[in-house]
Amino acid sequence: MGVEVDAAGWLPILLAVATGSVTVTRFLPWNRRQVDAAREAVQATRSRVRRDYHDLDARWTRLRNDALVAVADLADGDGFARQLEGETDMAQRWVDWATEGLVALDTRWDPATLEDVDALNDAGQRWQELARGTRTGLTRLDELQQTLEEMAAARDSCARILRDIDDRMTQARHAVEITRTNGYDVAELHLVLDRATGDVDRGRVELEANRLAEATKALERAADAVERATGTARRMPELHHTILQRLTALRRQVGEADRTVQRIVDTVEGHARRFVTDVWDAVADAPAQARERRDAARADLVAAEAAMADDVQRFLDAEQSMDAVDADLEQLEWIRAGVATFEADLRAVIAEYPRAHAAARDSIARARTFMAVRQGDVNPGRRANLDRAAQVLADAERIAADGRGDPQDVIDRLGEVIRFTDQVLHGARSDAQQRDAYRTHVARLVRDAQRSVRRAHSAAGFGLIGWGARAKVSLSTAEDALREANAVLGSDPSRAEYLALQAGDIAAQILHEHRRRSNGPQIFR
């Protein structure tokens, strides 16, 4: 066996003599470049891993000692102690994993010892996995360090609060006393300060027992209460004036709520007298829900006014009751907006009828003309589709003439007329005409699905919990589908059709569930 080198000096040739023949294996330059590139990539990853591991090992040694000392200073079961123990254990696992991985890869997957591209690529994947794991270990150390810093900050906070709390409590009680001499009722503020005193005592006990997390909560709660009481006392005259102004505005808004409720009742009852139940059942509960919100707003307003009586003046209670009035009125407005959207959609569907009806009649006329021209050369299926289209049109016209049926059902039937006649005219249109007709059909499906989703939103309840809340989660999926359908309508109408049908199905299921649960609307009460 011997090695020769060609004149260029870069092409080694391995000569082997076996059974009287010479076998030649060439290590071509492109193959060598692949090997070198693969080795450089693995070596770069290996270098990064070793740097990260050096950082991991150094930080772990320091942070583990800090964590052990910190936990030793705390009582068993303290919140910080539990957190530090859990984070230390997790970091230990990642450090051990990284250590074992580094030893294993340095032993078996050292890129300097590998000459095969496949082996180097395999080694690269293993080193990259170790790199990710080492970075995860560093992240766990970041979390451990952050907890240690939070613990140190909590100690500083407790010391600062205990150092200043007596003076701050004295200032707070002095501000409250001045407010009392100015004629304001401060019993509520005394209660706040008494609770704060209890939290200070509790915080001292917890701190002496080395329960730092619990001490921090109690002391910070006390400090916040003292600050709140001091601020409230000092701005009592301004707060008194602001609350009275707000009460005046809320009285006016609660008075207007009667008119809002009446509009909701009139709208729903008007549609109930005119249409079949399926048209308006999505908003059937709106009158009762509106009355409930109005009555709640009245009760909360009464509570706020009682809290602001001259012989009471519980300002904080008054503010909480006024916040509740705002929430009641906000939900009443949401109900009103839902009914208004329902009515707008209904009017839009009714207004759409003349155009949709004319389009359906025109499509049947064109289909009949096409059939007359073809005369005997007519597929029986086309004639059946034309007959079905005529029947569906007659049904839609009958429902529209009756005036009590669902206008959306009429529009849907008119859409069916066009779909049937499209089957009759299939092949008689140019490709462009067929594409336009299909896109128009899909656009109508998207529009109908949007209306169905809005109705389902109302049906999902003017309540915010239970079944209604779960239904609204499903409706968010339908709304996402409709947004995508609108976005792809021009470029991918088949995708838009699928999404519109999906959204419509979700809305239909919610409407069906609403009707099942309602067992008949109760609006005339």
Short mmCIF file of C-alpha atoms in Angstrom, two decimals:
data_model
loop_
_atom_site.label_atom_id
_atom_site.label_comp_id
_atom_site.label_asym_id
_atom_site.label_seq_id
_atom_site.Cartn_x
_atom_site.Cartn_y
_atom_site.Cartn_z
CA MET A 1 0.00 0.00 0.00
CA GLY A 2 1.32 3.47 -0.89
CA VAL A 3 0.18 7.06 -1.40
CA GLU A 4 0.76 9.10 -4.55
CA VAL A 5 0.02 12.80 -5.10
CA ASP A 6 -0.78 14.24 -8.50
CA ALA A 7 1.03 17.14 -10.09
CA ALA A 8 -1.40 19.68 -8.67
CA GLY A 9 -0.48 18.52 -5.20
CA TRP A 10 -4.04 18.32 -3.86
CA LEU A 11 -5.47 15.01 -5.08
CA PRO A 12 -4.38 12.07 -2.86
CA ILE A 13 -4.74 8.64 -4.39
CA LEU A 14 -4.87 5.56 -2.22
CA LEU A 15 -3.41 2.55 -4.05
CA ALA A 16 -4.20 -0.92 -2.86
CA VAL A 17 -3.17 -4.13 -4.54
CA ALA A 18 -5.65 -6.94 -4.21
CA THR A 19 -6.00 -10.09 -6.34
CA GLY A 20 -3.86 -8.59 -9.05
CA SER A 21 -5.89 -5.38 -9.45
CA VAL A 22 -5.51 -1.84 -8.19
CA THR A 23 -8.46 -0.17 -6.36
CA VAL A 24 -8.39 3.65 -6.45
CA THR A 25 -10.42 5.78 -3.99
CA ARG A 26 -10.31 9.53 -4.64
CA PHE A 27 -10.98 12.14 -1.95
CA LEU A 28 -12.17 14.89 -4.23
CA PRO A 29 -11.75 18.55 -3.26
CA TRP A 30 -15.51 19.21 -2.99
CA ASN A 31 -15.82 16.23 -0.63
CA ARG A 32 -12.98 17.61 1.50
CA ARG A 33 -14.65 21.02 1.57
CA GLN A 34 -17.89 19.42 2.81
CA VAL A 35 -16.04 17.66 5.59
CA ASP A 36 -14.15 20.81 6.59
CA ALA A 37 -17.30 22.93 6.56
CA ALA A 38 -19.20 20.38 8.65
CA ARG A 39 -16.32 20.16 11.13
CA GLU A 40 -16.09 23.96 11.45
CA ALA A 41 -19.83 24.17 12.14
CA VAL A 42 -19.64 21.50 14.85
CA GLN A 43 -16.54 23.08 16.37
CA ALA A 44 -18.29 26.47 16.50
CA THR A 45 -21.28 24.93 18.31
CA ARG A 46 -18.95 23.01 20.62
CA SER A 47 -17.05 26.20 21.50
CA ARG A 48 -20.32 27.99 22.26
CA VAL A 49 -21.49 25.12 24.46
CA ARG A 50 -18.23 25.11 26.39
CA ARG A 51 -18.43 28.88 26.97
CA ASP A 52 -22.04 28.62 28.11
CA TYR A 53 -21.23 25.65 30.33
CA HIS A 54 -18.34 27.55 31.93
CA ASP A 55 -20.77 30.39 32.68
CA LEU A 56 -23.40 27.90 33.90
CA ASP A 57 -20.96 26.12 36.23
CA ALA A 58 -19.55 29.34 37.70
CA ARG A 59 -22.97 30.92 38.27
CA TRP A 60 -24.43 27.69 39.66
CA THR A 61 -21.71 27.37 42.29
CA ARG A 62 -22.36 30.91 43.51
CA LEU A 63 -26.15 30.92 43.27
CA ARG A 64 -26.55 27.49 44.87
CA ASN A 65 -24.58 28.67 47.92
CA ASP A 66 -26.60 31.91 48.08
CA ALA A 67 -29.85 29.94 47.85
CA LEU A 68 -28.80 27.48 50.56
CA VAL A 69 -27.88 30.34 52.91
CA ALA A 70 -31.15 32.16 52.12
CA VAL A 71 -33.31 29.09 52.74
CA ALA A 72 -31.46 28.37 56.00
CA ASP A 73 -32.44 31.84 57.25
CA LEU A 74 -36.14 31.23 56.56
CA ALA A 75 -38.74 29.21 58.39
CA ASP A 76 -39.94 25.96 56.89
CA GLY A 77 -42.87 26.58 54.58
CA ASP A 78 -42.10 30.25 53.96
CA GLY A 79 -43.16 31.32 50.50
CA PHE A 80 -39.68 32.41 49.46
CA ALA A 81 -38.16 29.23 50.88
CA ARG A 82 -40.53 27.02 48.88
CA GLN A 83 -39.83 28.98 45.71
CA LEU A 84 -36.06 28.88 46.18
CA GLU A 85 -36.08 25.15 46.91
CA GLY A 86 -38.11 24.41 43.78
CA GLU A 87 -35.96 26.61 41.55
CA THR A 88 -32.72 25.23 43.01
CA ASP A 89 -33.87 21.67 42.38
CA MET A 90 -34.81 22.49 38.79
CA ALA A 91 -31.51 24.26 38.13
CA GLN A 92 -29.60 21.31 39.62
CA ARG A 93 -31.27 18.96 37.13
CA TRP A 94 -30.27 21.10 34.16
CA VAL A 95 -26.69 21.54 35.42
CA ASP A 96 -26.34 17.77 35.89
CA TRP A 97 -27.82 17.13 32.45
CA ALA A 98 -25.45 19.62 30.81
CA THR A 99 -22.45 18.17 32.65
CA GLU A 100 -23.25 14.60 31.61
CA GLY A 101 -23.93 15.71 28.05
CA LEU A 102 -20.66 17.63 27.75
CA VAL A 103 -18.61 14.70 29.02
CA ALA A 104 -20.37 12.27 26.68
CA LEU A 105 -20.02 14.44 23.58
CA ASP A 106 -16.41 15.37 24.28
CA THR A 107 -15.63 11.66 24.59
CA ARG A 108 -17.48 10.26 21.59
CA TRP A 109 -18.45 13.19 19.36
CA ASP A 110 -15.33 15.36 19.29
CA PRO A 111 -15.38 16.93 15.78
CA ALA A 112 -11.58 16.70 15.55
CA THR A 113 -11.79 12.89 15.51
CA LEU A 114 -14.55 12.59 12.88
CA GLU A 115 -13.82 12.37 9.14
CA ASP A 116 -17.25 11.50 7.71
CA VAL A 117 -19.78 14.17 6.74
CA ASP A 118 -22.73 12.14 8.01
CA ALA A 119 -21.03 11.56 11.35
CA LEU A 120 -20.19 15.25 11.63
CA ASN A 121 -23.77 16.23 10.83
CA ASP A 122 -24.98 13.80 13.49
CA ALA A 123 -22.50 15.26 15.93
CA GLY A 124 -23.68 18.77 15.05
CA GLN A 125 -27.26 17.90 15.94
CA ARG A 126 -26.15 16.45 19.28
CA TRP A 127 -24.05 19.51 20.12
CA GLN A 128 -26.91 21.81 19.14
CA GLU A 129 -29.26 19.92 21.44
CA LEU A 130 -26.73 20.30 24.25
CA ALA A 131 -26.44 24.01 23.39
CA ARG A 132 -30.20 24.46 23.78
CA GLY A 133 -30.20 22.56 27.05
CA THR A 134 -27.31 24.60 28.42
CA ARG A 135 -29.12 27.84 27.53
CA THR A 136 -32.20 26.49 29.32
CA GLY A 137 -30.04 25.84 32.38
CA LEU A 138 -28.83 29.45 32.25
CA THR A 139 -32.44 30.61 32.07
CA ARG A 140 -33.25 28.59 35.19
CA LEU A 141 -30.33 30.30 36.93
CA ASP A 142 -31.72 33.66 35.84
CA GLU A 143 -35.00 32.75 37.54
CA LEU A 144 -33.18 31.66 40.69
CA GLN A 145 -31.17 34.88 40.76
CA GLN A 146 -34.34 36.94 40.27
CA THR A 147 -35.98 35.22 43.26
CA LEU A 148 -32.91 35.90 45.40
CA GLU A 149 -33.06 39.56 44.35
CA GLU A 150 -36.79 39.72 45.11
CA MET A 151 -36.11 38.22 48.52
CA ALA A 152 -33.43 40.81 49.23
CA ALA A 153 -35.77 43.57 48.06
CA ALA A 154 -38.50 42.18 50.34
CA ARG A 155 -36.16 42.34 53.34
CA ASP A 156 -35.31 45.94 52.49
CA SER A 157 -38.98 46.75 52.04
CA CYS A 158 -39.92 45.24 55.41
CA ALA A 159 -37.10 47.10 57.16
CA ARG A 160 -38.08 50.39 55.49
CA ILE A 161 -41.76 49.97 56.34
CA LEU A 162 -41.04 49.10 59.99
CA ARG A 163 -38.64 52.02 60.25
CA ASP A 164 -41.19 54.54 58.97
CA ILE A 165 -44.58 53.04 59.79
CA ASP A 166 -45.01 54.59 63.24
CA ASP A 167 -44.40 58.10 61.92
CA ARG A 168 -46.60 57.52 58.91
CA MET A 169 -49.38 56.12 61.09
CA THR A 170 -49.17 59.18 63.35
CA GLN A 171 -49.37 61.49 60.32
CA ALA A 172 -52.34 59.56 58.96
CA ARG A 173 -54.29 59.77 62.22
CA HIS A 174 -53.48 63.47 62.46
CA ALA A 175 -54.79 64.06 58.91
CA VAL A 176 -57.93 62.08 59.75
CA GLU A 177 -58.49 64.09 62.91
CA ILE A 178 -58.19 67.39 61.03
CA THR A 179 -60.70 66.10 58.50
CA ARG A 180 -63.07 65.18 61.34
CA THR A 181 -62.87 68.66 62.86
CA ASN A 182 -63.80 70.06 59.44
CA GLY A 183 -67.13 68.27 59.67
CA TYR A 184 -66.51 65.06 57.73
CA ASP A 185 -67.33 61.59 58.95
CA VAL A 186 -64.07 59.65 59.25
CA ALA A 187 -65.23 56.41 60.88
CA GLU A 188 -64.38 54.53 57.71
CA LEU A 189 -60.82 55.86 57.72
CA HIS A 190 -60.37 54.85 61.35
CA LEU A 191 -61.36 51.31 60.40
CA VAL A 192 -58.78 51.33 57.61
CA LEU A 193 -56.06 52.48 60.01
CA ASP A 194 -57.07 49.94 62.64
CA ARG A 195 -56.74 47.15 60.07
CA ALA A 196 -53.36 48.57 59.06
CA THR A 197 -52.21 48.48 62.70
CA GLY A 198 -53.23 44.83 62.86
CA ASP A 199 -51.25 44.09 59.69
CA VAL A 200 -48.16 45.81 61.15
CA ASP A 201 -48.35 43.68 64.29
CA ARG A 202 -48.86 40.57 62.16
CA GLY A 203 -45.91 41.53 59.95
CA ARG A 204 -43.59 41.90 62.97
CA VAL A 205 -44.61 38.47 64.26
CA GLU A 206 -44.05 36.85 60.87
CA LEU A 207 -40.69 38.55 60.45
CA GLU A 208 -39.50 37.41 63.89
CA ALA A 209 -40.53 33.87 62.89
CA ASN A 210 -38.48 34.18 59.67
CA ARG A 211 -41.54 33.94 57.46
CA LEU A 212 -40.40 36.67 55.09
CA ALA A 213 -42.96 36.22 52.32
CA GLU A 214 -45.88 36.39 54.77
CA ALA A 215 -44.35 39.35 56.62
CA THR A 216 -43.86 41.23 53.35
CA LYS A 217 -47.50 40.80 52.35
CA ALA A 218 -48.80 42.02 55.72
CA LEU A 219 -46.45 45.00 55.97
CA GLU A 220 -46.93 46.16 52.38
CA ARG A 221 -50.70 45.84 52.83
CA ALA A 222 -50.42 48.02 55.96
CA ALA A 223 -48.26 50.61 54.22
CA ASP A 224 -50.69 50.86 51.29
CA ALA A 225 -53.63 51.27 53.70
CA VAL A 226 -51.90 54.05 55.64
CA GLU A 227 -51.04 55.88 52.43
CA ARG A 228 -54.60 55.49 51.14
CA ALA A 229 -56.13 56.71 54.38
CA THR A 230 -53.79 59.72 54.52
CA GLY A 231 -54.52 60.66 50.91
CA THR A 232 -58.26 60.22 51.35
CA ALA A 233 -58.30 62.36 54.49
CA ARG A 234 -56.30 65.16 52.88
CA ARG A 235 -58.43 65.26 49.76
CA MET A 236 -61.72 64.71 51.54
CA PRO A 237 -63.23 68.09 50.57
CA GLU A 238 -62.20 67.60 46.94
CA LEU A 239 -63.32 63.97 47.01
CA HIS A 240 -66.63 64.97 48.57
CA HIS A 241 -67.24 67.45 45.77
CA THR A 242 -66.18 64.94 43.08
CA ILE A 243 -68.41 62.19 44.45
CA LEU A 244 -71.41 64.50 44.61
CA GLN A 245 -70.83 65.53 40.99
CA ARG A 246 -70.53 61.92 39.97
CA LEU A 247 -73.71 61.04 41.84
CA THR A 248 -75.58 63.78 39.99
CA ALA A 249 -74.39 62.39 36.64
CA LEU A 250 -75.31 58.85 37.62
CA ARG A 251 -78.81 59.89 38.68
CA ARG A 252 -79.32 61.31 35.21
CA GLN A 253 -77.94 58.19 33.53
CA VAL A 254 -80.06 55.86 35.66
CA GLY A 255 -83.09 57.96 34.76
CA GLU A 256 -82.23 57.60 31.07
CA ALA A 257 -81.94 53.83 31.61
CA ASP A 258 -85.75 53.68 31.83
CA ARG A 259 -86.01 55.02 28.30
CA THR A 260 -83.30 52.63 27.09
CA VAL A 261 -85.15 49.66 28.56
CA GLN A 262 -88.41 50.83 27.00
CA ARG A 263 -86.78 51.09 23.57
CA ILE A 264 -85.43 47.56 23.94
CA VAL A 265 -88.85 46.24 24.99
CA ASP A 266 -90.65 48.07 22.18
CA THR A 267 -88.19 46.80 19.57
CA VAL A 268 -88.34 43.15 20.64
CA GLU A 269 -92.10 43.11 21.21
CA GLY A 270 -92.67 44.82 17.86
CA HIS A 271 -90.74 42.12 16.06
CA ALA A 272 -92.46 39.44 18.17
CA ARG A 273 -95.86 40.64 16.96
CA ARG A 274 -94.74 40.75 13.34
CA PHE A 275 -92.48 37.74 12.84
CA VAL A 276 -92.29 34.09 13.80
CA THR A 277 -90.18 33.27 16.86
CA ASP A 278 -87.11 32.14 14.93
CA VAL A 279 -86.62 35.69 13.67
CA TRP A 280 -86.28 37.39 17.05
CA ASP A 281 -85.54 34.64 19.57
CA ALA A 282 -81.86 35.62 19.67
CA VAL A 283 -82.88 38.82 21.50
CA ALA A 284 -85.89 37.38 23.33
CA ASP A 285 -84.14 37.65 26.69
CA ALA A 286 -83.02 41.23 26.11
CA PRO A 287 -86.02 42.94 27.78
CA ALA A 288 -85.70 40.88 30.97
CA GLN A 289 -81.93 41.31 31.04
CA ALA A 290 -82.27 45.05 30.46
CA ARG A 291 -84.76 45.42 33.31
CA GLU A 292 -82.44 43.43 35.57
CA ARG A 293 -79.48 45.70 34.82
CA ARG A 294 -81.60 48.84 35.28
CA ASP A 295 -82.92 47.62 38.63
CA ALA A 296 -79.40 46.72 39.75
CA ALA A 297 -78.19 50.20 38.77
CA ARG A 298 -81.03 51.74 40.80
CA ALA A 299 -80.14 49.64 43.85
CA ASP A 300 -76.43 50.46 43.58
CA LEU A 301 -77.26 54.16 43.20
CA VAL A 302 -79.39 54.04 46.36
CA ALA A 303 -76.46 52.42 48.19
CA ALA A 304 -74.09 55.14 46.97
CA GLU A 305 -76.48 57.89 48.08
CA ALA A 306 -76.87 56.25 51.48
CA ALA A 307 -73.11 56.06 51.88
CA MET A 308 -72.88 59.81 51.15
CA ALA A 309 -75.56 60.89 53.62
CA ASP A 310 -74.46 63.78 55.87
CA ASP A 311 -74.48 61.59 58.96
CA VAL A 312 -72.58 58.74 57.29
CA GLN A 313 -70.13 59.86 54.56
CA ARG A 314 -68.53 56.50 53.77
CA PHE A 315 -66.68 57.79 50.76
CA LEU A 316 -64.95 54.53 49.85
CA ASP A 317 -68.24 52.63 50.04
CA ALA A 318 -69.86 55.30 47.90
CA GLU A 319 -67.15 54.98 45.26
CA GLN A 320 -67.53 51.19 45.18
CA SER A 321 -71.31 51.49 44.77
CA MET A 322 -70.89 54.07 41.99
CA ASP A 323 -68.43 51.77 40.23
CA ALA A 324 -71.13 49.09 40.40
CA VAL A 325 -73.64 51.53 38.86
CA ASP A 326 -71.20 52.17 36.00
CA ALA A 327 -70.83 48.42 35.44
CA ASP A 328 -74.63 47.94 35.43
CA LEU A 329 -75.12 50.75 32.91
CA GLU A 330 -72.28 49.42 30.75
CA GLN A 331 -73.97 46.02 30.53
CA LEU A 332 -77.29 47.72 29.77
CA GLU A 333 -75.61 49.57 26.92
CA TRP A 334 -74.16 46.29 25.66
CA ILE A 335 -77.68 44.82 25.60
CA ARG A 336 -79.03 47.88 23.78
CA ALA A 337 -76.23 47.70 21.21
CA GLY A 338 -76.95 44.00 20.64
CA VAL A 339 -80.63 44.69 19.98
CA ALA A 340 -79.75 47.61 17.72
CA THR A 341 -77.39 45.40 15.71
CA PHE A 342 -80.08 42.74 15.45
CA GLU A 343 -82.59 45.27 14.13
CA ALA A 344 -80.08 46.77 11.68
CA ASP A 345 -79.27 43.32 10.31
CA LEU A 346 -82.96 42.50 10.01
CA ARG A 347 -83.66 45.72 8.13
CA ALA A 348 -80.68 45.06 5.85
CA VAL A 349 -81.99 41.59 4.99
CA ILE A 350 -85.46 42.95 4.29
CA ALA A 351 -83.97 45.69 2.10
CA GLU A 352 -81.96 43.06 0.25
CA TYR A 353 -85.08 41.17 -0.84
CA PRO A 354 -85.98 43.19 -4.00
CA ARG A 355 -82.49 42.81 -5.46
CA ALA A 356 -82.16 39.15 -4.48
CA HIS A 357 -85.67 38.42 -5.78
CA ALA A 358 -84.94 40.12 -9.11
CA ALA A 359 -81.64 38.21 -9.42
CA ALA A 360 -83.43 34.91 -8.75
CA ARG A 361 -86.15 35.60 -11.31
CA ASP A 362 -83.55 36.70 -13.86
CA SER A 363 -81.53 33.52 -13.31
CA ILE A 364 -84.63 31.37 -13.90
CA ALA A 365 -85.47 33.35 -17.06
CA ARG A 366 -81.96 32.81 -18.43
CA ALA A 367 -82.11 29.13 -17.56
CA ARG A 368 -85.46 28.75 -19.32
CA THR A 369 -84.12 30.55 -22.40
CA PHE A 370 -81.14 28.23 -22.44
CA MET A 371 -83.41 25.18 -22.17
CA ALA A 372 -85.68 26.48 -24.96
CA VAL A 373 -82.72 26.95 -27.29
CA ARG A 374 -81.42 23.48 -26.57
CA GLN A 375 -84.96 22.00 -26.87
CA GLY A 376 -84.60 18.22 -27.18
CA ASP A 377 -80.91 18.23 -26.40
CA VAL A 378 -81.48 18.66 -22.67
CA ASN A 379 -80.07 16.63 -19.80
CA PRO A 380 -82.93 15.46 -17.53
CA GLY A 381 -80.93 16.61 -14.53
CA ARG A 382 -80.96 20.18 -15.82
CA ARG A 383 -84.73 20.16 -16.22
CA ALA A 384 -85.08 18.79 -12.66
CA ASN A 385 -82.86 21.59 -11.35
CA LEU A 386 -84.93 24.18 -13.20
CA ASP A 387 -88.14 22.74 -11.72
CA ARG A 388 -86.61 22.82 -8.23
CA ALA A 389 -85.48 26.41 -8.74
CA ALA A 390 -88.99 27.44 -9.74
CA GLN A 391 -90.47 25.68 -6.71
CA VAL A 392 -87.99 27.27 -4.29
CA LEU A 393 -88.68 30.70 -5.82
CA ALA A 394 -92.42 30.16 -5.34
CA ASP A 395 -91.83 29.17 -1.69
CA ALA A 396 -89.67 32.25 -1.09
CA GLU A 397 -92.30 34.53 -2.64
CA ARG A 398 -95.01 32.92 -0.52
CA ILE A 399 -93.04 33.44 2.72
CA ALA A 400 -92.24 37.03 1.75
CA ALA A 401 -95.88 37.75 0.93
CA ASP A 402 -97.03 36.33 4.26
CA GLY A 403 -94.74 38.81 6.04
CA ARG A 404 -94.24 36.77 9.22
CA GLY A 405 -91.53 34.41 8.03
CA ASP A 406 -87.81 34.83 8.55
CA PRO A 407 -86.43 37.32 5.97
CA GLN A 408 -83.04 35.61 6.18
CA ASP A 409 -84.72 32.32 5.28
CA VAL A 410 -86.24 34.02 2.23
CA ILE A 411 -82.84 35.36 1.14
CA ASP A 412 -81.31 31.92 1.65
CA ARG A 413 -84.02 30.37 -0.54
CA LEU A 414 -83.39 32.95 -3.27
CA GLY A 415 -79.73 31.98 -3.10
CA GLU A 416 -80.77 28.35 -3.60
CA VAL A 417 -82.67 29.40 -6.72
CA ILE A 418 -79.47 30.79 -8.20
CA ARG A 419 -77.51 27.67 -7.23
CA PHE A 420 -80.06 25.44 -8.98
CA THR A 421 -80.08 27.59 -12.12
CA ASP A 422 -76.28 27.64 -12.08
CA GLN A 423 -76.48 23.86 -12.43
CA VAL A 424 -78.79 24.31 -15.42
CA LEU A 425 -76.44 26.81 -17.06
CA HIS A 426 -73.28 24.91 -16.24
CA GLY A 427 -71.14 24.69 -19.38
CA ALA A 428 -73.06 27.46 -21.11
CA ARG A 429 -70.98 30.17 -19.45
CA SER A 430 -67.42 31.16 -20.11
CA ASP A 431 -64.81 30.33 -17.50
CA ALA A 432 -64.71 33.97 -16.42
CA GLN A 433 -68.49 34.06 -16.00
CA GLN A 434 -68.40 30.88 -13.92
CA ARG A 435 -65.67 32.31 -11.70
CA ASP A 436 -67.61 35.55 -11.20
CA ALA A 437 -70.80 33.64 -10.40
CA TYR A 438 -68.97 31.47 -7.88
CA ARG A 439 -67.29 34.46 -6.23
CA THR A 440 -70.67 36.21 -5.94
CA HIS A 441 -72.12 33.08 -4.35
CA VAL A 442 -69.28 32.88 -1.82
CA ALA A 443 -69.55 36.59 -0.99
CA ARG A 444 -73.23 36.03 -0.20
CA LEU A 445 -72.34 33.09 2.04
CA VAL A 446 -69.81 35.22 3.94
CA ARG A 447 -72.34 38.02 4.40
CA ASP A 448 -75.02 35.60 5.63
CA ALA A 449 -72.56 33.99 8.04
CA GLN A 450 -71.65 37.39 9.46
CA ARG A 451 -75.30 38.10 10.21
CA SER A 452 -75.75 34.66 11.76
CA VAL A 453 -72.73 35.18 14.01
CA ARG A 454 -74.09 38.52 15.20
CA ARG A 455 -77.44 36.90 16.03
CA ALA A 456 -75.64 34.10 17.85
CA HIS A 457 -73.73 36.68 19.91
CA SER A 458 -77.04 37.99 21.22
CA ALA A 459 -78.37 34.47 21.75
CA ALA A 460 -75.25 33.52 23.68
CA GLY A 461 -76.72 35.70 26.29
CA PHE A 462 -76.70 38.85 27.54
CA GLY A 463 -75.13 36.93 30.46
CA LEU A 464 -71.37 36.69 30.82
CA ILE A 465 -70.98 33.38 32.64
CA GLY A 466 -71.88 29.73 32.19
CA TRP A 467 -73.15 28.58 28.83
CA GLY A 468 -73.10 32.09 27.36
CA ALA A 469 -69.41 32.52 28.17
CA ARG A 470 -68.54 29.16 26.57
CA ALA A 471 -70.60 30.05 23.51
CA LYS A 472 -68.68 33.29 23.11
CA VAL A 473 -65.42 31.35 23.06
CA SER A 474 -66.80 29.34 20.13
CA LEU A 475 -67.98 32.54 18.47
CA SER A 476 -64.46 33.95 18.61
CA THR A 477 -63.44 30.99 16.42
CA ALA A 478 -66.27 31.83 14.01
CA GLU A 479 -65.20 35.48 13.90
CA ASP A 480 -61.59 34.49 13.15
CA ALA A 481 -62.86 32.29 10.31
CA LEU A 482 -64.90 35.17 8.87
CA ARG A 483 -61.95 37.55 9.03
CA GLU A 484 -59.86 35.07 7.06
CA ALA A 485 -62.76 34.43 4.65
CA ASN A 486 -62.98 38.13 3.83
CA ALA A 487 -59.21 38.30 3.39
CA VAL A 488 -59.03 35.40 0.89
CA LEU A 489 -62.36 35.96 -0.90
CA GLY A 490 -60.68 37.49 -3.95
CA SER A 491 -57.73 35.09 -4.16
CA ASP A 492 -59.12 31.79 -2.87
CA PRO A 493 -62.94 31.73 -2.95
CA SER A 494 -63.11 27.98 -2.23
CA ARG A 495 -61.23 28.58 1.04
CA ALA A 496 -63.52 31.51 1.81
CA GLU A 497 -66.56 29.28 1.19
CA TYR A 498 -65.27 26.65 3.61
CA LEU A 499 -64.59 29.25 6.30
CA ALA A 500 -67.99 30.93 5.85
CA LEU A 501 -69.77 27.59 6.17
CA GLN A 502 -67.71 26.77 9.27
CA ALA A 503 -68.64 30.09 10.90
CA GLY A 504 -72.28 29.66 9.93
CA ASP A 505 -72.37 26.17 11.45
CA ILE A 506 -70.99 27.48 14.77
CA ALA A 507 -73.62 30.23 14.83
CA ALA A 508 -76.40 27.77 13.97
CA GLN A 509 -75.36 25.42 16.79
CA ILE A 510 -75.41 28.28 19.30
CA LEU A 511 -78.82 29.47 18.13
CA HIS A 512 -80.15 25.90 18.39
CA GLU A 513 -78.77 25.53 21.92
CA HIS A 514 -80.27 28.88 22.88
CA ARG A 515 -83.71 27.78 21.68
CA ARG A 516 -83.38 24.47 23.53
CA ARG A 517 -82.49 26.19 26.78
CA SER A 518 -85.04 28.96 26.48
CA ASN A 519 -88.09 26.69 26.15
CA GLY A 520 -89.92 29.65 24.72
CA PRO A 521 -89.09 33.35 25.13
CA GLN A 522 -90.47 35.26 28.09
CA ILE A 523 -90.69 38.89 27.08
CA PHE A 524 -94.22 39.99 27.90
CA ARG A 525 -93.86 40.59 31.61
#
